[in-house]
Coordinates of C-alpha atoms and ligand atoms in Angstrom, one line a residue:
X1 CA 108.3 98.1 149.0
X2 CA 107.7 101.0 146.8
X3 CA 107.2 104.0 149.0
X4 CA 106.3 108.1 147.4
X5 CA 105.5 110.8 148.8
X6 CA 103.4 114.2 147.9
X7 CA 106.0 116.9 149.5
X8 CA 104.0 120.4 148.8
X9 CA 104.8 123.4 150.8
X10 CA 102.2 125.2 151.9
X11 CA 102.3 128.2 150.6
X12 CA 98.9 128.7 149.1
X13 CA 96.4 127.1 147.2
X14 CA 97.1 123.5 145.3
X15 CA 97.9 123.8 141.9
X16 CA 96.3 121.5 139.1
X17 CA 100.1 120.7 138.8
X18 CA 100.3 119.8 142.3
X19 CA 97.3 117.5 142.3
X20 CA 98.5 116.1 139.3
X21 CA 101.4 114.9 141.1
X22 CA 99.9 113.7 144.4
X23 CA 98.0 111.5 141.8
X24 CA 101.0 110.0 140.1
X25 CA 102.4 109.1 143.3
X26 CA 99.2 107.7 145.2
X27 CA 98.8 105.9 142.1
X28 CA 102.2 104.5 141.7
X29 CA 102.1 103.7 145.2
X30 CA 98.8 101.8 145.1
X31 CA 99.3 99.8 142.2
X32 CA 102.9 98.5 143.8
X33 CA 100.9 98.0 146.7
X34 CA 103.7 100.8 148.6
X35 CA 103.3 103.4 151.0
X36 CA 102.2 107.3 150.4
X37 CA 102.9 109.6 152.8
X38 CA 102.2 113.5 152.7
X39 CA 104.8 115.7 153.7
X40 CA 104.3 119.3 154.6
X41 CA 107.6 120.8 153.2
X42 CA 107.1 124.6 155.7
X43 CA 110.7 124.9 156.1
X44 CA 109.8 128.8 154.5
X45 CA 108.2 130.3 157.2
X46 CA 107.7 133.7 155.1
X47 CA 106.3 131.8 152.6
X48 CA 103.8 130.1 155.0
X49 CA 100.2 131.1 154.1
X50 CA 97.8 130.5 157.0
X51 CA 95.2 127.8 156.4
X52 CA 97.1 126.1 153.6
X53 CA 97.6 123.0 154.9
X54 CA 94.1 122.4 156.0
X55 CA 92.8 123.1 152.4
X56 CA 95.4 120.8 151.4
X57 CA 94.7 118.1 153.0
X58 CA 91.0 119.0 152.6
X59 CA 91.3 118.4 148.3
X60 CA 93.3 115.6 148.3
X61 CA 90.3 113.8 150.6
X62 CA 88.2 114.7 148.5
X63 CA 89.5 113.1 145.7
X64 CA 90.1 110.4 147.7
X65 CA 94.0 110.7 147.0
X66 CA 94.2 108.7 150.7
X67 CA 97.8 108.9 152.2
X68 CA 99.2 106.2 154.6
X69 CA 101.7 108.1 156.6
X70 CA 102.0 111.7 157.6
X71 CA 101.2 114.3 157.3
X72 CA 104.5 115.2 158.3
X73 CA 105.7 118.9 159.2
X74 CA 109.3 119.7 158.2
X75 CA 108.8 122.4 160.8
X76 CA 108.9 120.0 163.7
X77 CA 111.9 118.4 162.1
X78 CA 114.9 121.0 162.0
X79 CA 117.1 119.0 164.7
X80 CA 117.4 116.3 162.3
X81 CA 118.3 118.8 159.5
X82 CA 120.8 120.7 161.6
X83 CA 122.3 117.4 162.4
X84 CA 123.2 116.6 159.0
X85 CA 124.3 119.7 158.0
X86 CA 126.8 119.8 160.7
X87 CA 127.9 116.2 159.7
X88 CA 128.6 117.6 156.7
X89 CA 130.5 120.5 158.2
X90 CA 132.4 118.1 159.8
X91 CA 133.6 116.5 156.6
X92 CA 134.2 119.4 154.4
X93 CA 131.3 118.4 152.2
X94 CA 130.1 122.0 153.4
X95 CA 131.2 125.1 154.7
X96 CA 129.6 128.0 156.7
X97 CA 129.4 131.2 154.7
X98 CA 129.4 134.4 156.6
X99 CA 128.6 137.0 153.5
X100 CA 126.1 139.5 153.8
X101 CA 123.1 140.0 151.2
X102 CA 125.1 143.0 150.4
X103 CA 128.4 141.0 149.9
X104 CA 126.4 138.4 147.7
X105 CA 124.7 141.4 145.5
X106 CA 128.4 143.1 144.8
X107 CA 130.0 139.9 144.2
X108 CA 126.7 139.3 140.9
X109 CA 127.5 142.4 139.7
X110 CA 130.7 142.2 139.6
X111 CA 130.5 138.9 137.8
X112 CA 127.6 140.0 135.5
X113 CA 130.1 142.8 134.7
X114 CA 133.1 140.5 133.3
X115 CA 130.2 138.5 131.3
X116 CA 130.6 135.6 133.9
X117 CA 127.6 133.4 135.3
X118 CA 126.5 134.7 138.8
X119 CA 127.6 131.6 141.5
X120 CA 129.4 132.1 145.0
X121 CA 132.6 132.4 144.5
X122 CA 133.7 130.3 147.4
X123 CA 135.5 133.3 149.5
X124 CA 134.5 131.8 152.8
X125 CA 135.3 128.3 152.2
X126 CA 139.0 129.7 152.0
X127 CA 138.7 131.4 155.4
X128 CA 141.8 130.5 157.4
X129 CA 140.5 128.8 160.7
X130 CA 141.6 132.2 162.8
X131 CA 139.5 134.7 160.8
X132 CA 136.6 131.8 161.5
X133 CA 136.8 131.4 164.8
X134 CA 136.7 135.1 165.0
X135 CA 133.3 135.5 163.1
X136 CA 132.1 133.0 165.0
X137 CA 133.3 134.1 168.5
X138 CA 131.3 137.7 167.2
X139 CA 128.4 136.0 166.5
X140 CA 128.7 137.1 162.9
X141 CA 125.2 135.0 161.4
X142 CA 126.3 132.5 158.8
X143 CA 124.2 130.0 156.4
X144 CA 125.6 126.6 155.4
X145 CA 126.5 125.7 151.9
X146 CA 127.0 122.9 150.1
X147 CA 130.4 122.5 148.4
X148 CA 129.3 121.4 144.9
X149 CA 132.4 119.2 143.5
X150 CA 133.7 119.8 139.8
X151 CA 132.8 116.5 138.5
X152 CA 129.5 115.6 136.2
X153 CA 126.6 113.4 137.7
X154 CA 124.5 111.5 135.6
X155 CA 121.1 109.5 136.9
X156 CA 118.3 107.7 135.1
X157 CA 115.0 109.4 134.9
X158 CA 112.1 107.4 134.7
X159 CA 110.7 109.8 132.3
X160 CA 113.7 111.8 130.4
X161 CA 116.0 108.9 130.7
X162 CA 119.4 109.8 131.1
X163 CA 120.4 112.9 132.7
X164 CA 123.9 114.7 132.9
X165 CA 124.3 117.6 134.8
X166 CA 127.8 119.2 135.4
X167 CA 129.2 120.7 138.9
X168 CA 130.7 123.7 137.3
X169 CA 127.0 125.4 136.6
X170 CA 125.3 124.8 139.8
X171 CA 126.4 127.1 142.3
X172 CA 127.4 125.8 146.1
X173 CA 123.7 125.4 147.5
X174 CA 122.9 126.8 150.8
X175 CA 121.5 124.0 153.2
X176 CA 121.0 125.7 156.4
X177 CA 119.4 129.6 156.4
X178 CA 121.6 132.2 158.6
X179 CA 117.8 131.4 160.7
X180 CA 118.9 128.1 161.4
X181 CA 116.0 126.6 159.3
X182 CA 117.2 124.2 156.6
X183 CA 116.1 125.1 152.8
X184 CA 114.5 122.4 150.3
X185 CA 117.0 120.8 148.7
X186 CA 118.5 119.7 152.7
X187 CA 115.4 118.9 154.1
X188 CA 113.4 116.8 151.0
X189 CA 117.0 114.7 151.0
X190 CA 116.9 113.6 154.4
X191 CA 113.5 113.2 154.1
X192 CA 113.3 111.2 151.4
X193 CA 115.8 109.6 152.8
X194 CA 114.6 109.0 156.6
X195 CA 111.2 107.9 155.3
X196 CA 112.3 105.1 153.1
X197 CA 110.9 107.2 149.9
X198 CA 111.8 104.7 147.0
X199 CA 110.3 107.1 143.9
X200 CA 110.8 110.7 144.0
X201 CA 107.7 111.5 141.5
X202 CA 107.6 115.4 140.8
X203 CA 107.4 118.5 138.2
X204 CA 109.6 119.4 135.9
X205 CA 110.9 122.7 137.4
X206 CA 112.8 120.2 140.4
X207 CA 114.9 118.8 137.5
X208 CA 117.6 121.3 138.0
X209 CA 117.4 120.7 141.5
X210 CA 118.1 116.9 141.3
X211 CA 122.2 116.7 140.8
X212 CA 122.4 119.0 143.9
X213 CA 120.3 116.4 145.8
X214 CA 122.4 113.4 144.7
X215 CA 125.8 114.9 145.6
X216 CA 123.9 115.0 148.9
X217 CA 122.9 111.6 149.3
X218 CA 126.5 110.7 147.9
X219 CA 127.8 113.2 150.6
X220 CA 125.8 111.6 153.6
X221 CA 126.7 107.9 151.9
X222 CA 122.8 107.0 151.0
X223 CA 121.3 105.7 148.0
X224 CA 119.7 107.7 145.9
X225 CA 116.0 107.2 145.2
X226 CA 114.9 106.8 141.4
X227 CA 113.6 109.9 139.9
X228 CA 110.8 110.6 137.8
X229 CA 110.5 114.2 136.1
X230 CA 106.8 115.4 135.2
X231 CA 106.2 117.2 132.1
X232 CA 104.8 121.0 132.4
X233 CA 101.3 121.9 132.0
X234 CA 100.8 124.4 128.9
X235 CA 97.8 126.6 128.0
X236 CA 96.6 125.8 124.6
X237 CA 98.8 128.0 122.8
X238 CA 101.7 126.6 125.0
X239 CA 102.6 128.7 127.0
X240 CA 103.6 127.2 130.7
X241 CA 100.1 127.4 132.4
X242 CA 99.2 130.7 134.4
X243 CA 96.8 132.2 136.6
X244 CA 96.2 134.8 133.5
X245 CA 94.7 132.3 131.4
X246 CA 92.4 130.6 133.7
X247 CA 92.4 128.7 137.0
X248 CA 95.0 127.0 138.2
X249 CA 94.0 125.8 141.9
X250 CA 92.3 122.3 141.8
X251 CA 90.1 123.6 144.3
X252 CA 88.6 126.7 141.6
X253 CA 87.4 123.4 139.5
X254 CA 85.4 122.3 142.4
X255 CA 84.2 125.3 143.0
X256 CA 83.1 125.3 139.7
X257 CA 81.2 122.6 140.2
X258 CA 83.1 119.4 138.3
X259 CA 82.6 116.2 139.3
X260 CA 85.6 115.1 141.0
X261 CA 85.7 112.1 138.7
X262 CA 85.5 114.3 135.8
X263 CA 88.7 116.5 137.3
X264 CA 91.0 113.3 138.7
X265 CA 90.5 111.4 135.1
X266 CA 91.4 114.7 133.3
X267 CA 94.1 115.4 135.3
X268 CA 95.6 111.5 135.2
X269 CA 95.6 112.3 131.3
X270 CA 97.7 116.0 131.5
X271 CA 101.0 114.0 130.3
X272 CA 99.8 110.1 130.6
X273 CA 97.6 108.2 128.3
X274 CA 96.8 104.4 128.1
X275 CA 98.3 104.4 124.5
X276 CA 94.7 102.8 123.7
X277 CA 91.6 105.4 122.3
X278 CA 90.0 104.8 126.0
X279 CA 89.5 108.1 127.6
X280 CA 87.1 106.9 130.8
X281 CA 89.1 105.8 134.1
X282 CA 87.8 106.0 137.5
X283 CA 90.7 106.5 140.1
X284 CA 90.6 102.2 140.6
X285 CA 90.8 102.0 137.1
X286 CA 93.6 104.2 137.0
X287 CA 95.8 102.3 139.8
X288 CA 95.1 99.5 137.4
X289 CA 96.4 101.0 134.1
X290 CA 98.9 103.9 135.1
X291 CA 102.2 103.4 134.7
X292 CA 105.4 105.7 134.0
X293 CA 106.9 104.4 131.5
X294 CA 103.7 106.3 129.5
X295 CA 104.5 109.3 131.0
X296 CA 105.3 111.8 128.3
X297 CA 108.3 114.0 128.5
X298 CA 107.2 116.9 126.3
X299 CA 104.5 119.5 128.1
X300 CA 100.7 118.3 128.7
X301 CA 98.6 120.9 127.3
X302 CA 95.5 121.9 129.2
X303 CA 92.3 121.2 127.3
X304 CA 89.4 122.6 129.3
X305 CA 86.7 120.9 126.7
X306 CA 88.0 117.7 127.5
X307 CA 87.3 118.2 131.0
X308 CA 83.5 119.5 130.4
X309 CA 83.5 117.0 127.5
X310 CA 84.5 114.1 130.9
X311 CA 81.9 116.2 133.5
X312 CA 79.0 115.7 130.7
X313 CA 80.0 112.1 130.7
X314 CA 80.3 111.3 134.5
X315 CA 76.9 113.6 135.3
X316 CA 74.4 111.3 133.1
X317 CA 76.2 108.6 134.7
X318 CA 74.9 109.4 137.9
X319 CA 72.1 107.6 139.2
X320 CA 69.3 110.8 140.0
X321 CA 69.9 109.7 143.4
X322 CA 73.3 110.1 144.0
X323 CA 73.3 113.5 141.7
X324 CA 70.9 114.7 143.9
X325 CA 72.7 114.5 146.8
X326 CA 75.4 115.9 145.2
X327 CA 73.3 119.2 144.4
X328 CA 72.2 118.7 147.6
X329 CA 74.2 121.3 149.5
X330 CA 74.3 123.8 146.5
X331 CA 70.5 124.0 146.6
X332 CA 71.3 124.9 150.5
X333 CA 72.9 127.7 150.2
X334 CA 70.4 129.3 147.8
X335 CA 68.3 132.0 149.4
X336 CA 65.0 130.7 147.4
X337 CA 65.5 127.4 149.1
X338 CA 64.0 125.1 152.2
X339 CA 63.8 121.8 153.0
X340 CA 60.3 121.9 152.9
X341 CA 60.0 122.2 149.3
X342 CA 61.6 118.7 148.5
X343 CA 58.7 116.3 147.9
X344 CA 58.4 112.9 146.5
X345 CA 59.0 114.3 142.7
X346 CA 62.3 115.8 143.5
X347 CA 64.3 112.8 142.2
X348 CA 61.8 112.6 139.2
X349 CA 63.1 116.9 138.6
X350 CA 66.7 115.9 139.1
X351 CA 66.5 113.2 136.4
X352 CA 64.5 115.8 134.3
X353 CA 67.5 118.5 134.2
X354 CA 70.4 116.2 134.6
X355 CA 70.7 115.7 130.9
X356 CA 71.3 119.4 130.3
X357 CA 73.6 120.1 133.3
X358 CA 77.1 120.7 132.0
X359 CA 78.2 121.4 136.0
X360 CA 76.7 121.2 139.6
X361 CA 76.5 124.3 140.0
X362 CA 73.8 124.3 137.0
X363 CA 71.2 122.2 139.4
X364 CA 70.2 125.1 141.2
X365 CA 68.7 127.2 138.8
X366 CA 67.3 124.3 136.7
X367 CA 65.9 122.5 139.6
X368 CA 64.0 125.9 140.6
X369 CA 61.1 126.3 138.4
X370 CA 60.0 122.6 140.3
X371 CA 60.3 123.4 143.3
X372 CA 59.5 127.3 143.9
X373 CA 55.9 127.5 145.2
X374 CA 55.0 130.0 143.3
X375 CA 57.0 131.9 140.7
X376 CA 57.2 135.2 140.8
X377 CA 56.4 135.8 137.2
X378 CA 58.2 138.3 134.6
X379 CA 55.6 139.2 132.5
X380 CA 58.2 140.5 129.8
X381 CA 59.2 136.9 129.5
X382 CA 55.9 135.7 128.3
X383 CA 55.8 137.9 125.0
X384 CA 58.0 137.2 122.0
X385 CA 57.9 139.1 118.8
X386 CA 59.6 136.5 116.9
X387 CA 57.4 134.1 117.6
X388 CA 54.2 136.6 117.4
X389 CA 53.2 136.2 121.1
X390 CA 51.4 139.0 122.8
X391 CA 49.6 139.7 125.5
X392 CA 46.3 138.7 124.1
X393 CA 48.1 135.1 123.1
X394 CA 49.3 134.2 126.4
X395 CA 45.8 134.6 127.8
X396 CA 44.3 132.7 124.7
X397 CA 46.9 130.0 124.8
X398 CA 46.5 129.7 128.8
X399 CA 42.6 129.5 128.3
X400 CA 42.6 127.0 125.6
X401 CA 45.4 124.5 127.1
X402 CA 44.0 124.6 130.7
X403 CA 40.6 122.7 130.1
X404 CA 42.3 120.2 127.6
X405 CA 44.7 118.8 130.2
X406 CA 42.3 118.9 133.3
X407 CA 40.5 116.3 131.3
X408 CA 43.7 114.2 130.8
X409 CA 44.4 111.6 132.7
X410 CA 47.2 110.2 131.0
X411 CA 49.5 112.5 131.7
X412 CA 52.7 110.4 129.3
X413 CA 54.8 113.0 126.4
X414 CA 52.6 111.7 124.3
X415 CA 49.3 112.1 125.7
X416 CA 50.5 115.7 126.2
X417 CA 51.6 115.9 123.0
X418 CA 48.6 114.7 121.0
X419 CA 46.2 116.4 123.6
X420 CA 47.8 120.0 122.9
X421 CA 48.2 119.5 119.4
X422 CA 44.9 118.7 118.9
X423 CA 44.1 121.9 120.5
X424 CA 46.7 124.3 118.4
X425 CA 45.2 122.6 115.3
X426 CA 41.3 123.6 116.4
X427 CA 42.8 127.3 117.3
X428 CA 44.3 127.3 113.8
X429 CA 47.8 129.3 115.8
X430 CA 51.2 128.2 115.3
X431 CA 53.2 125.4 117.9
X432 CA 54.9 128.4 119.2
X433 CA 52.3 130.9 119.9
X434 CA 51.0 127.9 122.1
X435 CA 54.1 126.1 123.6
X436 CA 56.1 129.6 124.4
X437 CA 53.8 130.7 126.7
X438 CA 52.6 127.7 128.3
X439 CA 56.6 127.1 128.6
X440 CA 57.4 130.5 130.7
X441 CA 54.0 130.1 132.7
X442 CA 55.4 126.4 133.8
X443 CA 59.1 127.7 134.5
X444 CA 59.2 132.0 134.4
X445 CA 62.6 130.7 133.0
X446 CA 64.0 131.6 129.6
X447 CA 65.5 128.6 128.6
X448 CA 64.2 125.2 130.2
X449 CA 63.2 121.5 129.2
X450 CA 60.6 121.3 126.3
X451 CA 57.0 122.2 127.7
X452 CA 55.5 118.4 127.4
X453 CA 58.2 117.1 129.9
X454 CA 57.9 119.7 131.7
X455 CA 54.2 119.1 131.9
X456 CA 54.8 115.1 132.6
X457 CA 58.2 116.0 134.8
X458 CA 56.2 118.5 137.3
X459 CA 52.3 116.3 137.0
X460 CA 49.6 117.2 136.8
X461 CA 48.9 119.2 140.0
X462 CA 51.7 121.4 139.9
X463 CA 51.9 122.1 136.0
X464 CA 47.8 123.2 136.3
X465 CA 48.6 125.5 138.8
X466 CA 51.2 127.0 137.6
X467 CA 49.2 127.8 134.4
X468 CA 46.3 129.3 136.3
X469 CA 48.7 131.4 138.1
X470 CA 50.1 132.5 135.4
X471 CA 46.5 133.2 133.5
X472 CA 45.7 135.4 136.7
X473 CA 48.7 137.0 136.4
X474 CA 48.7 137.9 132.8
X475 CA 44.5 139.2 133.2
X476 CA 45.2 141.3 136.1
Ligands
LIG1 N1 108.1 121.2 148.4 C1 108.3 121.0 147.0 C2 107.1 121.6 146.3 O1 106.5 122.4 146.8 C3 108.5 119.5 146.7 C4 109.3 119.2 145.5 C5 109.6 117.7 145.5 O2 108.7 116.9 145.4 O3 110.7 117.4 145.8 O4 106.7 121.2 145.2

C-alpha cells in the first residue's frame, strides 16, 4: 500500500511551498488508494513558534487535504530516536563528538584558511577509548554524528531521475543534539521508516539531504523509500520565491479572500500540468489526473493572474446561494452590518455583484449599497464635471425619473430602460446627466452595477426610496 506523509515543522506559518507539497502527497496517496499521515517534525524546540500547529492543521482542513493518521509529534518520540542512535553507536556507524561551538568555529577557519571545504574533521571519532571514558565520566556534553562513508550513493528520483551524490562532500551529520533531541535527518528516517512511508514526496532544498538519509537506512539495515524531489517556486523574474515579492503563507491567500478551489487548482499546477490545454481541476479531479511522472524538474514560477484569472472562474460558478454563504461571515465582521438587514432580495444582490467580484473580500462593499437602510450620502459624489452634472442636474434628474418609474409596473432592464429613456429624450439632456446621478442616489458608491439593474436588482420599493432620499438630500 502506498503510504506519504506531510512532515512540516512548525515553525511558523505554511508556506505556498508547503501546501503545495501536502497536496502532492494527499493526492498521490488518494489516487493509490494509500495512507497520509501528518507529522509534526518539532524536534527544534527553539525554532518552535507557538500556535503553529493549530494553524496548520487548521489550512490543510480547509482545503480539505484530509489526513488518515497522525498528527504525530516528533516531540513525544525522542526514546525511539535515542535508541537508534545508540544502535548506531554501538556499530560504529556513529560516534559521539565532544567539540565545543568554539572548537568547530577554529577548526572552519582554519580550513577556509588552506582553501579547503569546511566539514568535521573527524578528531573525536579517533579518541582512544581512555580519553572517552574520561569526557564521559566528566560529563563533558557531546552530540552524535553520523560517520559518512567515502563511497558514492546513487538513488532514482521520481522526478530528477538518477541521482549521485558522493561521501567525500557531505560532512559527518549530527543525529543526536548535545540536548539529547535528535535533528531532522535522524528523526524523518525512522520515521519514515516506523510509519511504513512508501513515497517521500518533498521540496527541492531536501535533495542534498537525501544521501545522508540513505546511508542511514543502509546503516539501520531498512529499505529505503522512493524519493520524489519537487521543483522550486520562482517569482516571475525567477528568482526563488520570497516574502519581498509577495505572500508566501497559504493562509495570506485566504485571507485575501480566494476561493480555496481557485488556490488548491493553482497550486496543483506550480510544477504539474495534465500535458492537455485543461486548466480547471477540482481537488477529485485532481486525485484522478495527477501523477508524478508530470511533475517538472525545472522551477514552477508563480503567476498570480492565473490564480485571480482561476478565482474569476470558480466565483461565477457559484450558485448565489452557496457564494452567499461564503460572504457570509465577511459581511459579519463589518461594523455597517446586522442580521436584520438580510431580506428575501439578498440572494437576488449576491447574484447582482457576483459577476464583478474578483475576491470575497469584494462582497462586502458591493453588497452594501443593498442592504444599508439608508446611505449616508456624499454629496461630492453626485456632481461630475466631465459629465456636466451639477447641483441643479441632480435635483432635475431626481425629479424627472421619480414619477416615471412610480408609474411602472414592470419593473424588467428593459422596461427601465425604455421608461428613462423616454424621459432623457423629452428633457432633451444627455444619458449621463440622467443615469450618473440616479446611479450615486441608488448606491452613494463610485463605481457600481449599471443604474437599470440596479433599479430591477434592488425593486421597486427600495430603488424609489432611495431616490427621494437622495432628492431631500440634495434640496436641503
Ligand atoms: N520537516 C521538514 C520540513 O519542514 C520535512 C522535510 C521532509 O519532508 O522530509 O519541510
Amino acid at each position: 500500500m502506498v503510504v506519504t506523509r506531510f512532515a512540516p515543522s512548525p515553525t511558523g506559518f505554511l508556506h505556498v511551498g508547503g501546501l503545495r507539497t501536502a497536496l502532492y502527497a494527499y493526492l498521490f496517496a488518494r489516487q493509490n488508494k494509500g495512507k497520509f499521515i501528518l507529522r509534526i517534525e518539532d524536534t527544534d524546540q527553539k525554532r518552535f513558534v507557538e500556535g503553529s500547529v493549530e494553524s496548520l492543521q487548521e489550512v490543510l482542513k480547509f482545503f480539505d487535504l484530509n489526513w488518515d493518521e497522525g498528527p504525530y509529534f516528533q516531540s513525544q518520540r525522542t526514546e525511539l530516536y535515542r535508541k537508534f542512535a545508540n544502535q548506531l553507536l554501538d556499530e560504529g556507524k556513529a560516534y559521539r563528538c565532544f567539540c565545543t561551538e568554539e572548537d568547530l568555529e577554529q577548526m572552519r577557519a582554519d580550513q577556509t584558511a588552506r582553501k579547503i571545504a569546511p566539514k568535521y574533521d573527524r578528531r573525536c571519532r579517533e579518541l582512544n577509548p581512555e580519553k572517552m571514558q574520561a569526557k564521559l565520566d566528566a560529563k563533558v556534553p557531546f552530540v552524535i554524528r553520523q560517520f559518512i562513508p567515502y563511497e558514492e550513493v546513487t538513488f532514482t528520483d521520481l522526478i530528477r531521475d538518477e541521482m549521485r551524490f558522493h561521501g567525500r562532500d557531505v560532512d559527518d551529520q549530527v543525529l543526536i543534539k548535545s540536548d539529547g533531541f535528535p535533528t531532522y535527518h535522524l528523526a524523518n528516517v525512522v520515521d519514515d521508516h516506523d510509519m511504513g512511508i512508501t513515497h517521500v514526496i518533498r521540496g527541492e532544498e531536501w535533495l542534498p539531504s537525501t544521501p545522508k538519509h540513505i546511508w542511514l537506512y543502509r546503516d539501520l539495515g531498512w529499505t529505503p523509500p522512493t524519493f520524489a524531489h519537487l521543483p522550486l517556486l520562482l517569482n516571475p523574474d525567477r528568482t526563488k520565491l520570497s516574502k519581498r515579492q509577495g505572500d508566501v503563507a497559504a493562509e495570506d491567500y485566504i485571507k485575501k479572500g480566494y476561493l480555496k478551489e481557485a488556490i488548491l487548482n493553482f497550486i496543483a499546477f506550480l510544477g504539474w500540468n495534465p500535458g492537455t490545454e485543461e486548466e480547471l481541476f477540482t481537488l477529485d479531479q485532481l486525485v484522478e489526473r495527477f501523477s508524478l511522472d508530470r511533475v517538472q524538474k525545472g522551477g514552477a514560477v508563480f503567476n498570480l493572474e492565473k490564480l485571480d484569472w482561476l478565482n474569476g472562474h470558480y466565483m461565477r460558478e457559484k450558485s448565489p446561494k452557496d457564494l452567499a454563504e461564503l460572504i457570509m461571515p465577511l459581511l459579519e465582521r463589518e461594523p455597517w452590518f446586522s442580521k436584520n438587514l438580510l431580506n428575501d432580495q439578498f440572494l437576488t444582490f449576491v447574484a447582482s455583484v457576483q459577476t464583478r467580484m474578483k475576491s470575497l473580500n469584494d462582497g462586502p462593499a458591493m453588497l452594501r449599497p443593498f442592504l444599508l437602510e439608508n446611505l449616508d450620502y456624499n454629496e461630492a459624489l453626485f456632481l461630475s464635471e466631465k459629465m456636466k452634472v451639477d447641483k441643479a442636474m441632480v435635483a432635475l434628474a431626481l425629479e424627472q425619473a421619480l414619477p416615471a418609474l412610480e408609474t411602472l409596473n414592470d419593473y424588467t432592464d428593459d422596461a427601465i430602460k425604455e421608461c428613462l429613456t423616454k424621459v432623457i429624450e423629452k428633457m432633451g439632456v444627455k444619458n449621463g446627466q440622467m443615469l450618473w446621478p440616479l446611479r450615486v442616489a441608488l448606491t452613494n458608491e463610485e463605481y457600481s452595477p449599471g443604474v437599470f439593474e440596479l433599479l430591477r436588482v434592488m425593486g421597486k420599493e427600495l430603488s424609489l426610496k432611495r431616490l427621494r432620499t437622495a432628492l431631500d438630500k440634495i434640496k436641503a
